[in-house]
Coordinates of N, CA and C in Angstrom, one line a residue:
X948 N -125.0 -27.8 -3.8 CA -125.2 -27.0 -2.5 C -126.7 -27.0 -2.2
X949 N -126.9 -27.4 -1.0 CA -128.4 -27.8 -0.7 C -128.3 -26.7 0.6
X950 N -129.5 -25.7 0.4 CA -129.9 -25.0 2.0 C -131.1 -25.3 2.5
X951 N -131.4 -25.4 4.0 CA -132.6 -25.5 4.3 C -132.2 -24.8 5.5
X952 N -133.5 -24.1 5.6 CA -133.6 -23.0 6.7 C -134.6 -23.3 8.0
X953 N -133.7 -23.4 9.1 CA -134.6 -23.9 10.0 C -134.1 -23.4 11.1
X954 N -134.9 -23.1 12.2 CA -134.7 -22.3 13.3 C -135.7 -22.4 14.3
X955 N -135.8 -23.0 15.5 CA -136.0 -23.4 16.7 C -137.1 -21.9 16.8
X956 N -138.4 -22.1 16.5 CA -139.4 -20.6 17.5 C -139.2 -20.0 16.2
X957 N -138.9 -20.4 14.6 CA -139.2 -19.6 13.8 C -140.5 -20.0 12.9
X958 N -141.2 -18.8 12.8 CA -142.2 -18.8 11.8 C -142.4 -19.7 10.6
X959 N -143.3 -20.8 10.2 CA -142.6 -21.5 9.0 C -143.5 -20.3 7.9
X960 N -143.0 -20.0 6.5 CA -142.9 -18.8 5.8 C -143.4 -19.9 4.6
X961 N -143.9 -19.6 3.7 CA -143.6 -20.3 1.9 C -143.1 -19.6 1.2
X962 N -142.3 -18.1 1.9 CA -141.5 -17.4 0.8 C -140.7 -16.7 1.6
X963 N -139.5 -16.6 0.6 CA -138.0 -16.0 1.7 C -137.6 -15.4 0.3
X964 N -137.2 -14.1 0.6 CA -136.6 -13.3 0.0 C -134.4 -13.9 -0.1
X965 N -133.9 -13.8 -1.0 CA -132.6 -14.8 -1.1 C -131.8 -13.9 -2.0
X966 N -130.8 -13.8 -1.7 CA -129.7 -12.9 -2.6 C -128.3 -14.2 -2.6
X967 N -128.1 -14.5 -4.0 CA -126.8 -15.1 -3.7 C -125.6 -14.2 -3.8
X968 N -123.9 -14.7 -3.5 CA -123.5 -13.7 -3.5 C -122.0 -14.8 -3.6
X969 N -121.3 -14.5 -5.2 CA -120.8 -15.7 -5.9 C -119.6 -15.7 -6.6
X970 N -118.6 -16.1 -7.1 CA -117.6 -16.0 -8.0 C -118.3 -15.3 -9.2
X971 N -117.3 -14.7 -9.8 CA -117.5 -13.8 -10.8 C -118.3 -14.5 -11.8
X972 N -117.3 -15.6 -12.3 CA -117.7 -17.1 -13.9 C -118.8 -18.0 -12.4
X973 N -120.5 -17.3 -12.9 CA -121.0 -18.1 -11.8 C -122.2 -18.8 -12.7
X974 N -123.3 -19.7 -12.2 CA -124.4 -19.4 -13.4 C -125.6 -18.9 -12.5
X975 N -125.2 -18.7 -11.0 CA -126.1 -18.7 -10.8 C -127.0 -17.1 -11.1
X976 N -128.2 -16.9 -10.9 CA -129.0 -15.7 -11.4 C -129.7 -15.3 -10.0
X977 N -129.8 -14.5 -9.3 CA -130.7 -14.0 -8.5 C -132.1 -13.7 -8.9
X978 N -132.6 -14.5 -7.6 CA -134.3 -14.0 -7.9 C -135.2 -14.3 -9.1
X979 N -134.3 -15.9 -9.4 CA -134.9 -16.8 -10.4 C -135.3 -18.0 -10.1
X980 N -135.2 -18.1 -8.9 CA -136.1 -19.7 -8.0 C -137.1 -19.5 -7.6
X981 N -137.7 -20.7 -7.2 CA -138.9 -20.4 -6.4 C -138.8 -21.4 -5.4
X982 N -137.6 -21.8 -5.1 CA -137.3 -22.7 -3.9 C -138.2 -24.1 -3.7
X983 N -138.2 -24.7 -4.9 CA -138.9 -26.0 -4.5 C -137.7 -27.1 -4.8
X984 N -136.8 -27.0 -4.9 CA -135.9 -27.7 -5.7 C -135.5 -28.7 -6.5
X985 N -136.6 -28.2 -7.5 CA -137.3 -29.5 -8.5 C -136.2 -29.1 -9.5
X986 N -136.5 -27.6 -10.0 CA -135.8 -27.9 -11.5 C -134.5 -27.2 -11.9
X987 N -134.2 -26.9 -13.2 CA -133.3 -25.9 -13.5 C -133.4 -24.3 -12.7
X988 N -134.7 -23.7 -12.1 CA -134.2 -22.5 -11.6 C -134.0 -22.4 -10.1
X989 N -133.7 -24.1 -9.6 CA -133.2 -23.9 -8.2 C -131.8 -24.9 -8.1
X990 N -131.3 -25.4 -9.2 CA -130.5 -26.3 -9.4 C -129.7 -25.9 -10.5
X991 N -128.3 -25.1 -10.1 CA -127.5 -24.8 -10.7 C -126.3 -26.1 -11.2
X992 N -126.1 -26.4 -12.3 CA -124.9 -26.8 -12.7 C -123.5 -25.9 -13.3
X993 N -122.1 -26.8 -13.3 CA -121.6 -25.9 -13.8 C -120.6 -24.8 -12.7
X994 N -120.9 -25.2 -11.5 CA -120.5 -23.9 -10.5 C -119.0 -23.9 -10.7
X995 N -118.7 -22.6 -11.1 CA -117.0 -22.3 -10.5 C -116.5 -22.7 -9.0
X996 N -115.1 -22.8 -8.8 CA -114.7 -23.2 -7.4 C -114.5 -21.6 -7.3
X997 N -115.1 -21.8 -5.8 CA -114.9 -20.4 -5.1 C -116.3 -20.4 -3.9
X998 N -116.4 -19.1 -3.3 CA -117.0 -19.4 -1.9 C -118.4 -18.4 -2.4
X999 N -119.3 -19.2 -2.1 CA -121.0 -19.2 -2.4 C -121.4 -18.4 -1.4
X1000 N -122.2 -17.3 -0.8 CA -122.5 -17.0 0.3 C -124.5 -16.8 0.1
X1001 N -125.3 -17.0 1.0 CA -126.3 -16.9 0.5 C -127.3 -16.3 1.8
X1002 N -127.8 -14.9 1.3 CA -128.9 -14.3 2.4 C -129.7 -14.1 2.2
X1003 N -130.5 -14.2 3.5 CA -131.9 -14.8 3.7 C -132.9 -13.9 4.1
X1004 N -134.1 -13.7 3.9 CA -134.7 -13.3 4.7 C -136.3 -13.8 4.9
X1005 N -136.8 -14.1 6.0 CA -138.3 -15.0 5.8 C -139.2 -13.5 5.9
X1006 N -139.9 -14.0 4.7 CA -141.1 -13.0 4.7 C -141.9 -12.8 5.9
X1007 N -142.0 -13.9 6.4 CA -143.3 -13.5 7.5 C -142.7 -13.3 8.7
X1008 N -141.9 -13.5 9.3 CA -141.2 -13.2 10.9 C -140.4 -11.9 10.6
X1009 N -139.7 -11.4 9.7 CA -138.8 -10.9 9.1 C -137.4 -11.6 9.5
X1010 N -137.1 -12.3 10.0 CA -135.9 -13.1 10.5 C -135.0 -13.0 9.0
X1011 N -133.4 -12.3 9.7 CA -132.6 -12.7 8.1 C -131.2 -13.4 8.7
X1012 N -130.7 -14.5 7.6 CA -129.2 -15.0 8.3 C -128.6 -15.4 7.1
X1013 N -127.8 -16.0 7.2 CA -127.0 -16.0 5.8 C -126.4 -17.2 6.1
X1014 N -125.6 -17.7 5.0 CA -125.3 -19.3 4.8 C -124.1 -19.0 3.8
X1015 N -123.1 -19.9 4.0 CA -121.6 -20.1 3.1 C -121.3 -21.1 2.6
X1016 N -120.8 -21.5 2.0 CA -120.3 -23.0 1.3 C -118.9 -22.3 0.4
X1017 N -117.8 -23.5 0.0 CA -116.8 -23.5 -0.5 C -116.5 -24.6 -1.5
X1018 N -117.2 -24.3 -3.0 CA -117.3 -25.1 -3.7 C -115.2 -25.7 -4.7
X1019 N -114.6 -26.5 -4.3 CA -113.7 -27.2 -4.9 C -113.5 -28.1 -5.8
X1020 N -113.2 -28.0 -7.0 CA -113.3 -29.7 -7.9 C -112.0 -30.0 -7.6

């Protein structure tokens, strides 16, 4: 699951506040990335099937929105 946040008249930010929100058996960890999506702490393996929800908020505009995905093997 890949997000990129982009928005027409929005502020570009280098830091966004992110809460995921996930199946129970999940690996993911909140507030353990740093959003470059190089390594292990923004690239989860392993994901259970079930529905991913992820919110946002950009530091600098305060703009917040949120994102879904439905992971199935």
């Amino acid at each position: 699951v890949k997000v990129e946040i982009t928005n027409p008249g929005s502020i570009p930010t280098a830091t966004y506040d992110y809460v995921w929100s996930s199946p129970a058996i999940s690996p993911i960890a909140n507030g353990t990335g740093n959003g470059d999506g190089l390594l292990l702490d923004d690239n989860f393996s392993g994901l259970s099937d079930g529905v991913y929800s992820l919110s946002f908020k950009n530091n600098t505009s305060g703009c917040i929105g949120v994102a879904q995905t439905t992971v199935m093997k």
